[in-house]
Amino acid sequence: DTGVSQNPRHKITKRGQNVTFRCDPISEHNRLYWYRQTLGQGPEFLTYFQNEAQLEKSRLLSDRFSAERPKGSFSTLEIQRTEQGDSAMYLCASSLQTGAYGYTFGSGTRLTVV
Amino acid sequence: AQSVTQLGSHVSVSEGALVLLRCNYSSSVPPYLFWYVQYPNQGLQLLLKYTSAATLVKGINGFEAEFKKSETSFHLTKPSAHMSDAAEYFCAVSQDDKIIFGKGTRLHILP
């Protein structure tokens, strides 16, 4: 058990570019969550998966955002046509059962849009 | 919808003093409640969680929290602060299959 792994740790991109982040959950965990955290705020829920099925998406997840978990293992979060407002820490978490019992978080990917 | 309110975005205590971070939840049904800690540029680490088994919950690093239904509170305490406790602390509540976080309280430890 190596924990939840997120790559890259940091990403600097120019406005208008596309970026993709990867999350590898704990291997036996079937639920995977994405959150966004801006400076001075708590994590805000974006979306989650049970195995490969995306079960819920927040209204924060605009059309420029897409998340996948194709084989029920790792997940990717893509942001198209990045905007400066997308600058944030993107956190991934996983859980064995319902997330209501608590998650294990990765270290996050910090995105800076310049 | 579930929510939590953390009182005080910044709290400063002297090293060795009592730490008290306040959290109130909004729900008529006791949910699962959590405290997470976040160190700079890191993800969140679970300190403790309340799952209705006991109202006083002990966590890691000497922290504990008491669930008080009558006050809808779940305050986090530690008897004696250490410099290494300086971090951001988040109270959180379960909702359906996920967790909703408060805005956080940054704890400063004064030497």
CSV table of N, CA, C and O in Angstrom, one decimal, chain A:
chain,number,residue,atom,x,y,z
A,1,ASP,N,0.8,-1.2,0.0
A,1,ASP,CA,0.0,0.0,0.0
A,1,ASP,C,0.9,1.2,0.0
A,1,ASP,O,1.5,1.6,1.0
A,2,THR,N,0.9,1.9,-1.2
A,2,THR,CA,1.8,3.1,-1.3
A,2,THR,C,1.0,4.4,-1.1
A,2,THR,O,1.5,5.4,-1.4
A,3,GLY,N,-0.2,4.3,-0.7
A,3,GLY,CA,-1.0,5.5,-0.6
A,3,GLY,C,-1.6,6.0,-1.9
A,3,GLY,O,-1.5,5.3,-2.9
A,4,VAL,N,-2.2,7.2,-1.9
A,4,VAL,CA,-2.7,7.8,-3.1
A,4,VAL,C,-1.6,8.6,-3.7
A,4,VAL,O,-1.0,9.5,-3.0
A,5,SER,N,-1.4,8.4,-5.0
A,5,SER,CA,-0.3,9.1,-5.7
A,5,SER,C,-0.9,10.0,-6.7
A,5,SER,O,-1.8,9.6,-7.5
A,6,GLN,N,-0.4,11.3,-6.8
A,6,GLN,CA,-0.9,12.2,-7.8
A,6,GLN,C,0.3,12.8,-8.5
A,6,GLN,O,1.4,13.1,-7.9
A,7,ASN,N,0.1,12.9,-9.8
A,7,ASN,CA,1.2,13.4,-10.7
A,7,ASN,C,0.6,14.4,-11.7
A,7,ASN,O,-0.5,14.1,-12.2
A,8,PRO,N,1.3,15.5,-12.1
A,8,PRO,CA,2.5,15.9,-11.4
A,8,PRO,C,2.2,16.6,-10.1
A,8,PRO,O,1.0,16.8,-9.7
A,9,ARG,N,3.2,16.9,-9.3
A,9,ARG,CA,3.0,17.7,-8.1
A,9,ARG,C,2.7,19.1,-8.3
A,9,ARG,O,1.9,19.8,-7.6
A,10,HIS,N,3.4,19.7,-9.3
A,10,HIS,CA,3.2,21.1,-9.7
A,10,HIS,C,3.1,21.2,-11.2
A,10,HIS,O,3.7,20.4,-11.9
A,11,LYS,N,2.2,22.1,-11.7
A,11,LYS,CA,2.1,22.3,-13.1
A,11,LYS,C,1.9,23.8,-13.3
A,11,LYS,O,1.0,24.4,-12.7
A,12,ILE,N,2.7,24.4,-14.2
A,12,ILE,CA,2.5,25.8,-14.6
A,12,ILE,C,2.2,25.8,-16.0
A,12,ILE,O,2.9,25.1,-16.8
A,13,THR,N,1.1,26.4,-16.4
A,13,THR,CA,0.7,26.4,-17.8
A,13,THR,C,0.2,27.8,-18.2
A,13,THR,O,-0.1,28.6,-17.4
A,14,LYS,N,0.2,28.0,-19.5
A,14,LYS,CA,-0.2,29.3,-20.0
A,14,LYS,C,-1.7,29.3,-20.2
A,14,LYS,O,-2.3,28.2,-20.5
A,15,ARG,N,-2.4,30.4,-20.0
A,15,ARG,CA,-3.8,30.5,-20.2
A,15,ARG,C,-4.2,30.0,-21.6
A,15,ARG,O,-3.5,30.3,-22.5
A,16,GLY,N,-5.2,29.2,-21.6
A,16,GLY,CA,-5.7,28.6,-22.9
A,16,GLY,C,-5.2,27.3,-23.2
A,16,GLY,O,-5.7,26.6,-24.1
A,17,GLN,N,-4.1,26.8,-22.5
A,17,GLN,CA,-3.6,25.5,-22.7
A,17,GLN,C,-4.5,24.4,-22.0
A,17,GLN,O,-5.2,24.7,-21.0
A,18,ASN,N,-4.3,23.2,-22.4
A,18,ASN,CA,-5.0,22.1,-21.8
A,18,ASN,C,-4.0,21.4,-20.8
A,18,ASN,O,-2.8,21.3,-21.1
A,19,VAL,N,-4.5,20.9,-19.7
A,19,VAL,CA,-3.7,20.2,-18.8
A,19,VAL,C,-4.4,18.9,-18.3
A,19,VAL,O,-5.6,18.9,-18.3
A,20,THR,N,-3.6,17.9,-18.0
A,20,THR,CA,-4.2,16.7,-17.5
A,20,THR,C,-3.4,16.2,-16.2
A,20,THR,O,-2.2,16.3,-16.2
A,21,PHE,N,-4.2,15.8,-15.2
A,21,PHE,CA,-3.6,15.3,-14.0
A,21,PHE,C,-4.0,13.9,-13.8
A,21,PHE,O,-5.0,13.5,-14.2
A,22,ARG,N,-3.1,13.2,-13.1
A,22,ARG,CA,-3.3,11.7,-12.9
A,22,ARG,C,-3.4,11.4,-11.4
A,22,ARG,O,-2.6,12.0,-10.6
A,23,CYS,N,-4.3,10.5,-11.1
A,23,CYS,CA,-4.4,10.0,-9.7
A,23,CYS,C,-4.4,8.5,-9.7
A,23,CYS,O,-5.2,7.9,-10.4
A,24,ASP,N,-3.5,8.0,-8.9
A,24,ASP,CA,-3.5,6.5,-8.6
A,24,ASP,C,-4.0,6.3,-7.2
A,24,ASP,O,-3.2,6.6,-6.3
A,25,PRO,N,-5.1,5.7,-7.0
A,25,PRO,CA,-5.6,5.4,-5.7
A,25,PRO,C,-5.0,4.2,-5.0
A,25,PRO,O,-4.2,3.5,-5.7
A,26,ILE,N,-5.3,4.0,-3.8
A,26,ILE,CA,-4.9,2.8,-3.1
A,26,ILE,C,-5.6,1.6,-3.9
A,26,ILE,O,-6.7,1.7,-4.2
A,27,SER,N,-4.8,0.6,-4.1
A,27,SER,CA,-5.2,-0.4,-5.1
A,27,SER,C,-6.6,-1.1,-4.8
A,27,SER,O,-7.3,-1.3,-5.8
A,28,GLU,N,-6.9,-1.3,-3.6
A,28,GLU,CA,-8.2,-2.0,-3.4
A,28,GLU,C,-9.4,-1.1,-3.2
A,28,GLU,O,-10.5,-1.5,-3.0
A,29,HIS,N,-9.1,0.2,-3.3
A,29,HIS,CA,-10.2,1.2,-3.1
A,29,HIS,C,-11.0,1.4,-4.4
A,29,HIS,O,-10.5,1.6,-5.4
A,30,ASN,N,-12.3,1.2,-4.2
A,30,ASN,CA,-13.2,1.3,-5.5
A,30,ASN,C,-13.7,2.7,-5.7
A,30,ASN,O,-14.3,3.0,-6.7
A,31,ARG,N,-13.6,3.6,-4.7
A,31,ARG,CA,-14.2,4.9,-4.8
A,31,ARG,C,-13.0,5.9,-4.9
A,31,ARG,O,-12.0,5.8,-4.2
A,32,LEU,N,-13.2,6.8,-5.8
A,32,LEU,CA,-12.1,7.8,-6.1
A,32,LEU,C,-12.8,9.2,-6.2
A,32,LEU,O,-13.8,9.3,-6.9
A,33,TYR,N,-12.2,10.2,-5.5
A,33,TYR,CA,-12.8,11.5,-5.4
A,33,TYR,C,-11.8,12.6,-5.9
A,33,TYR,O,-10.6,12.5,-5.7
A,34,TRP,N,-12.3,13.6,-6.6
A,34,TRP,CA,-11.5,14.8,-6.9
A,34,TRP,C,-12.1,16.0,-6.2
A,34,TRP,O,-13.3,16.2,-6.2
A,35,TYR,N,-11.2,16.8,-5.7
A,35,TYR,CA,-11.5,18.1,-5.0
A,35,TYR,C,-10.6,19.2,-5.6
A,35,TYR,O,-9.5,18.9,-6.0
A,36,ARG,N,-11.1,20.4,-5.4
A,36,ARG,CA,-10.3,21.6,-5.7
A,36,ARG,C,-10.2,22.4,-4.5
A,36,ARG,O,-11.2,22.6,-3.8
A,37,GLN,N,-9.0,22.9,-4.2
A,37,GLN,CA,-8.8,23.8,-3.1
A,37,GLN,C,-8.1,25.0,-3.5
A,37,GLN,O,-6.9,25.0,-4.0
A,38,THR,N,-8.7,26.2,-3.3
A,38,THR,CA,-8.1,27.5,-3.6
A,38,THR,C,-7.5,28.0,-2.3
A,38,THR,O,-7.8,27.6,-1.2
A,39,LEU,N,-6.7,29.0,-2.4
A,39,LEU,CA,-5.9,29.6,-1.3
A,39,LEU,C,-6.9,30.0,-0.2
A,39,LEU,O,-7.8,30.8,-0.4
A,40,GLY,N,-6.7,29.5,1.0
A,40,GLY,CA,-7.4,30.0,2.1
A,40,GLY,C,-8.8,29.4,2.2
A,40,GLY,O,-9.6,29.8,3.1
A,41,GLN,N,-9.1,28.4,1.4
A,41,GLN,CA,-10.4,27.7,1.4
A,41,GLN,C,-10.3,26.2,1.7
A,41,GLN,O,-9.2,25.6,1.6
A,42,GLY,N,-11.4,25.6,2.1
A,42,GLY,CA,-11.4,24.2,2.3
A,42,GLY,C,-11.5,23.5,0.9
A,42,GLY,O,-11.9,24.1,-0.1
A,43,PRO,N,-11.3,22.2,0.9
A,43,PRO,CA,-11.4,21.5,-0.4
A,43,PRO,C,-12.9,21.5,-0.8
A,43,PRO,O,-13.8,21.3,0.0
A,44,GLU,N,-13.1,21.7,-2.1
A,44,GLU,CA,-14.5,21.7,-2.7
A,44,GLU,C,-14.6,20.5,-3.6
A,44,GLU,O,-13.8,20.2,-4.4
A,45,PHE,N,-15.7,19.7,-3.4
A,45,PHE,CA,-16.0,18.5,-4.1
A,45,PHE,C,-16.2,18.8,-5.6
A,45,PHE,O,-16.9,19.7,-6.0
A,46,LEU,N,-15.5,18.0,-6.4
A,46,LEU,CA,-15.7,18.2,-7.9
A,46,LEU,C,-16.5,17.0,-8.5
A,46,LEU,O,-17.5,17.2,-9.1
A,47,THR,N,-16.0,15.7,-8.2
A,47,THR,CA,-16.7,14.6,-8.8
A,47,THR,C,-16.1,13.3,-8.1
A,47,THR,O,-15.1,13.4,-7.4
A,48,TYR,N,-16.9,12.2,-8.3
A,48,TYR,CA,-16.4,11.0,-7.8
A,48,TYR,C,-16.8,9.8,-8.6
A,48,TYR,O,-17.8,9.8,-9.3
A,49,PHE,N,-16.0,8.7,-8.5
A,49,PHE,CA,-16.2,7.5,-9.2
A,49,PHE,C,-16.4,6.3,-8.2
A,49,PHE,O,-15.7,6.3,-7.2
A,50,GLN,N,-17.2,5.4,-8.6
A,50,GLN,CA,-17.2,4.1,-8.0
A,50,GLN,C,-16.8,3.1,-9.1
A,50,GLN,O,-17.5,3.0,-10.1
A,51,ASN,N,-15.7,2.5,-8.9
A,51,ASN,CA,-15.0,1.8,-10.0
A,51,ASN,C,-14.9,2.7,-11.2
A,51,ASN,O,-14.4,3.8,-11.1
A,52,GLU,N,-15.4,2.3,-12.4
A,52,GLU,CA,-15.2,3.2,-13.6
A,52,GLU,C,-16.4,4.1,-13.8
A,52,GLU,O,-16.4,5.0,-14.7
A,53,ALA,N,-17.4,4.0,-13.0
A,53,ALA,CA,-18.6,4.8,-13.2
A,53,ALA,C,-18.5,6.2,-12.4
A,53,ALA,O,-18.2,6.2,-11.2
A,54,GLN,N,-18.7,7.2,-13.2
A,54,GLN,CA,-18.7,8.6,-12.6
A,54,GLN,C,-20.1,8.8,-12.0
A,54,GLN,O,-21.1,8.9,-12.7
A,55,LEU,N,-20.3,8.8,-10.7
A,55,LEU,CA,-21.6,8.9,-10.0
A,55,LEU,C,-22.1,10.2,-9.7
A,55,LEU,O,-23.3,10.4,-9.6
A,56,GLU,N,-21.2,11.2,-9.6
A,56,GLU,CA,-21.7,12.6,-9.2
A,56,GLU,C,-20.7,13.6,-9.7
A,56,GLU,O,-19.5,13.4,-9.7
A,57,LYS,N,-21.2,14.7,-10.2
A,57,LYS,CA,-20.4,15.8,-10.7
A,57,LYS,C,-21.0,17.1,-10.0
A,57,LYS,O,-22.2,17.3,-10.1
A,58,SER,N,-20.1,17.9,-9.5
A,58,SER,CA,-20.5,19.2,-8.9
A,58,SER,C,-20.7,20.2,-10.0
A,58,SER,O,-20.2,20.1,-11.1
A,59,ARG,N,-21.5,21.2,-9.7
A,59,ARG,CA,-21.7,22.2,-10.7
A,59,ARG,C,-20.4,23.1,-10.8
A,59,ARG,O,-20.3,23.8,-11.8
A,60,LEU,N,-19.5,22.8,-9.9
A,60,LEU,CA,-18.2,23.5,-10.1
A,60,LEU,C,-17.4,22.9,-11.3
A,60,LEU,O,-16.5,23.6,-11.8
A,61,LEU,N,-17.8,21.7,-11.7
A,61,LEU,CA,-17.1,21.1,-12.8
A,61,LEU,C,-17.7,21.6,-14.1
A,61,LEU,O,-18.7,21.0,-14.6
A,62,SER,N,-17.1,22.6,-14.7
A,62,SER,CA,-17.7,23.2,-15.9
A,62,SER,C,-17.4,22.3,-17.1
A,62,SER,O,-16.7,21.3,-16.9
A,63,ASP,N,-17.9,22.7,-18.2
A,63,ASP,CA,-17.7,21.9,-19.4
A,63,ASP,C,-16.3,21.8,-19.8
A,63,ASP,O,-15.9,20.9,-20.6
A,64,ARG,N,-15.4,22.7,-19.3
A,64,ARG,CA,-14.0,22.6,-19.6
A,64,ARG,C,-13.3,21.5,-18.8
A,64,ARG,O,-12.1,21.1,-19.1
A,65,PHE,N,-14.0,21.0,-17.9
A,65,PHE,CA,-13.4,19.9,-17.0
A,65,PHE,C,-13.9,18.6,-17.4
A,65,PHE,O,-15.2,18.4,-17.6
A,66,SER,N,-13.1,17.6,-17.4
A,66,SER,CA,-13.6,16.2,-17.6
A,66,SER,C,-12.7,15.2,-16.8
A,66,SER,O,-11.5,15.4,-16.7
A,67,ALA,N,-13.3,14.3,-16.2
A,67,ALA,CA,-12.6,13.3,-15.5
A,67,ALA,C,-13.0,11.9,-15.9
A,67,ALA,O,-14.1,11.7,-16.4
A,68,GLU,N,-12.0,11.0,-15.9
A,68,GLU,CA,-12.2,9.6,-16.3
A,68,GLU,C,-11.6,8.7,-15.4
A,68,GLU,O,-10.6,9.0,-14.7
A,69,ARG,N,-12.1,7.5,-15.4
A,69,ARG,CA,-11.5,6.4,-14.6
A,69,ARG,C,-11.7,5.1,-15.4
A,69,ARG,O,-12.6,4.3,-15.1
A,70,PRO,N,-11.0,5.0,-16.6
A,70,PRO,CA,-11.4,4.0,-17.6
A,70,PRO,C,-11.4,2.6,-17.2
A,70,PRO,O,-12.3,1.8,-17.6
A,71,LYS,N,-10.6,2.1,-16.3
A,71,LYS,CA,-10.5,0.7,-15.9
A,71,LYS,C,-10.8,0.6,-14.4
A,71,LYS,O,-10.5,-0.5,-13.9
A,72,GLY,N,-11.3,1.6,-13.8
A,72,GLY,CA,-11.6,1.5,-12.4
A,72,GLY,C,-10.4,1.5,-11.5
A,72,GLY,O,-10.5,1.2,-10.3
A,73,SER,N,-9.3,1.9,-12.1
A,73,SER,CA,-8.0,2.0,-11.3
A,73,SER,C,-7.6,3.5,-11.2
A,73,SER,O,-8.2,4.2,-10.4
A,74,PHE,N,-6.7,3.9,-12.0
A,74,PHE,CA,-6.3,5.3,-12.0
A,74,PHE,C,-7.3,6.2,-12.6
A,74,PHE,O,-8.2,5.8,-13.3
A,75,SER,N,-7.2,7.5,-12.3
A,75,SER,CA,-8.1,8.5,-12.9
A,75,SER,C,-7.4,9.7,-13.4
A,75,SER,O,-6.2,9.9,-13.0
A,76,THR,N,-7.9,10.3,-14.4
A,76,THR,CA,-7.4,11.5,-14.9
A,76,THR,C,-8.4,12.7,-14.8
A,76,THR,O,-9.6,12.4,-15.0
A,77,LEU,N,-7.9,13.9,-14.6
A,77,LEU,CA,-8.7,15.1,-14.6
A,77,LEU,C,-8.1,16.0,-15.6
A,77,LEU,O,-6.9,16.4,-15.5
A,78,GLU,N,-8.9,16.3,-16.7
A,78,GLU,CA,-8.4,17.2,-17.7
A,78,GLU,C,-9.1,18.6,-17.6
A,78,GLU,O,-10.3,18.6,-17.4
A,79,ILE,N,-8.4,19.6,-17.8
A,79,ILE,CA,-8.9,21.0,-17.9
A,79,ILE,C,-8.6,21.5,-19.3
A,79,ILE,O,-7.4,21.6,-19.6
A,80,GLN,N,-9.6,21.9,-20.0
A,80,GLN,CA,-9.3,22.4,-21.4
A,80,GLN,C,-9.4,23.9,-21.3
A,80,GLN,O,-10.1,24.5,-20.5
A,81,ARG,N,-8.6,24.6,-22.2
A,81,ARG,CA,-8.6,26.0,-22.3
A,81,ARG,C,-8.5,26.7,-20.9
A,81,ARG,O,-9.4,27.4,-20.5
A,82,THR,N,-7.5,26.4,-20.2
A,82,THR,CA,-7.3,26.9,-18.8
A,82,THR,C,-7.5,28.4,-18.7
A,82,THR,O,-7.1,29.1,-19.6
A,83,GLU,N,-8.0,28.8,-17.5
A,83,GLU,CA,-8.2,30.2,-17.2
A,83,GLU,C,-7.4,30.4,-15.9
A,83,GLU,O,-7.1,29.5,-15.1
A,84,GLN,N,-7.1,31.7,-15.6
A,84,GLN,CA,-6.4,32.0,-14.4
A,84,GLN,C,-7.2,31.6,-13.2
A,84,GLN,O,-6.6,31.2,-12.2
A,85,GLY,N,-8.5,31.6,-13.2
A,85,GLY,CA,-9.3,31.1,-12.1
A,85,GLY,C,-9.2,29.7,-11.8
A,85,GLY,O,-9.7,29.2,-10.8
A,86,ASP,N,-8.6,28.9,-12.7
A,86,ASP,CA,-8.4,27.5,-12.5
A,86,ASP,C,-7.2,27.2,-11.6
A,86,ASP,O,-7.0,26.1,-11.2
A,87,SER,N,-6.4,28.2,-11.3
A,87,SER,CA,-5.2,28.0,-10.5
A,87,SER,C,-5.7,27.6,-9.1
A,87,SER,O,-6.5,28.3,-8.4
A,88,ALA,N,-5.2,26.4,-8.6
A,88,ALA,CA,-5.7,25.8,-7.4
A,88,ALA,C,-4.9,24.6,-7.1
A,88,ALA,O,-4.1,24.2,-8.0
A,89,MET,N,-5.1,24.0,-6.0
A,89,MET,CA,-4.6,22.7,-5.7
A,89,MET,C,-5.7,21.7,-6.0
A,89,MET,O,-6.8,21.9,-5.6
A,90,TYR,N,-5.4,20.7,-6.8
A,90,TYR,CA,-6.4,19.6,-7.1
A,90,TYR,C,-6.0,18.4,-6.3
A,90,TYR,O,-4.9,17.8,-6.5
A,91,LEU,N,-6.9,18.0,-5.5
A,91,LEU,CA,-6.7,16.9,-4.6
A,91,LEU,C,-7.5,15.6,-5.0
A,91,LEU,O,-8.7,15.8,-5.4
A,92,CYS,N,-6.9,14.5,-4.9
A,92,CYS,CA,-7.5,13.2,-5.2
A,92,CYS,C,-7.6,12.4,-3.9
A,92,CYS,O,-6.7,12.5,-3.1
A,93,ALA,N,-8.6,11.7,-3.7
A,93,ALA,CA,-8.8,10.8,-2.5
A,93,ALA,C,-9.4,9.5,-2.9
A,93,ALA,O,-10.1,9.5,-3.9
A,94,SER,N,-9.2,8.5,-2.1
A,94,SER,CA,-9.9,7.2,-2.4
A,94,SER,C,-10.4,6.6,-1.1
A,94,SER,O,-9.9,6.9,0.0
A,95,SER,N,-11.3,5.7,-1.3
A,95,SER,CA,-11.9,5.0,-0.1
A,95,SER,C,-12.3,3.6,-0.5
A,95,SER,O,-12.7,3.4,-1.7
A,96,LEU,N,-12.3,2.7,0.5
A,96,LEU,CA,-12.7,1.3,0.2
A,96,LEU,C,-14.2,1.2,0.1
A,96,LEU,O,-14.7,0.5,-0.8
A,97,GLN,N,-14.9,1.8,1.0
A,97,GLN,CA,-16.3,1.8,0.9
A,97,GLN,C,-16.9,3.2,0.7
A,97,GLN,O,-16.2,4.0,0.0
A,98,THR,N,-18.0,3.5,1.2
A,98,THR,CA,-18.5,4.8,1.0
A,98,THR,C,-17.6,5.8,1.6
A,98,THR,O,-17.0,5.6,2.6
A,99,GLY,N,-17.5,6.9,0.9
A,99,GLY,CA,-16.6,8.0,1.3
A,99,GLY,C,-17.1,8.6,2.6
A,99,GLY,O,-16.3,9.4,3.2
A,100,ALA,N,-18.3,8.3,3.0
A,100,ALA,CA,-18.8,8.9,4.2
A,100,ALA,C,-18.0,8.5,5.4
A,100,ALA,O,-18.1,9.1,6.5
A,101,TYR,N,-17.3,7.4,5.3
A,101,TYR,CA,-16.5,6.9,6.4
A,101,TYR,C,-15.1,7.6,6.5
A,101,TYR,O,-14.4,7.4,7.4
A,102,GLY,N,-14.8,8.3,5.4
A,102,GLY,CA,-13.5,9.0,5.4
A,102,GLY,C,-12.7,8.5,4.2
A,102,GLY,O,-12.9,7.5,3.6
A,103,TYR,N,-11.8,9.4,3.8
A,103,TYR,CA,-10.9,9.1,2.6
A,103,TYR,C,-9.4,9.1,3.0
A,103,TYR,O,-9.1,9.7,4.1
A,104,THR,N,-8.6,8.6,2.1
A,104,THR,CA,-7.2,8.9,2.1
A,104,THR,C,-6.9,9.8,1.0
A,104,THR,O,-7.2,9.5,-0.2
A,105,PHE,N,-6.2,10.9,1.3
A,105,PHE,CA,-5.9,11.9,0.3
A,105,PHE,C,-4.5,11.7,-0.3
A,105,PHE,O,-3.6,11.2,0.4
A,106,GLY,N,-4.3,12.1,-1.6
A,106,GLY,CA,-3.0,12.2,-2.1
A,106,GLY,C,-2.4,13.6,-1.8
A,106,GLY,O,-3.1,14.4,-1.1
A,107,SER,N,-1.2,13.9,-2.2
A,107,SER,CA,-0.5,15.1,-1.9
A,107,SER,C,-1.0,16.3,-2.7
A,107,SER,O,-0.6,17.4,-2.5
A,108,GLY,N,-1.7,16.0,-3.8
A,108,GLY,CA,-2.3,17.1,-4.6
A,108,GLY,C,-1.4,17.5,-5.8
A,108,GLY,O,-0.2,17.2,-5.8
A,109,THR,N,-2.0,18.1,-6.7
A,109,THR,CA,-1.3,18.8,-7.9
A,109,THR,C,-1.7,20.2,-7.8
A,109,THR,O,-2.8,20.6,-7.8
A,110,ARG,N,-0.6,21.0,-7.7
A,110,ARG,CA,-0.8,22.5,-7.7
A,110,ARG,C,-0.7,23.0,-9.1
A,110,ARG,O,0.3,22.9,-9.7
A,111,LEU,N,-1.8,23.6,-9.5
A,111,LEU,CA,-1.8,24.2,-10.9
A,111,LEU,C,-1.7,25.7,-10.8
A,111,LEU,O,-2.5,26.3,-10.0
A,112,THR,N,-0.8,26.3,-11.6
A,112,THR,CA,-0.7,27.7,-11.7
A,112,THR,C,-0.9,28.1,-13.2
A,112,THR,O,-0.2,27.6,-14.0
A,113,VAL,N,-1.9,28.9,-13.5
A,113,VAL,CA,-2.2,29.3,-14.8
A,113,VAL,C,-1.7,30.8,-15.0
A,113,VAL,O,-2.1,31.7,-14.2
A,114,VAL,N,-0.8,31.0,-15.9
A,114,VAL,CA,-0.2,32.3,-16.0
A,114,VAL,C,-0.6,33.0,-17.4
A,114,VAL,O,-1.1,32.3,-18.2
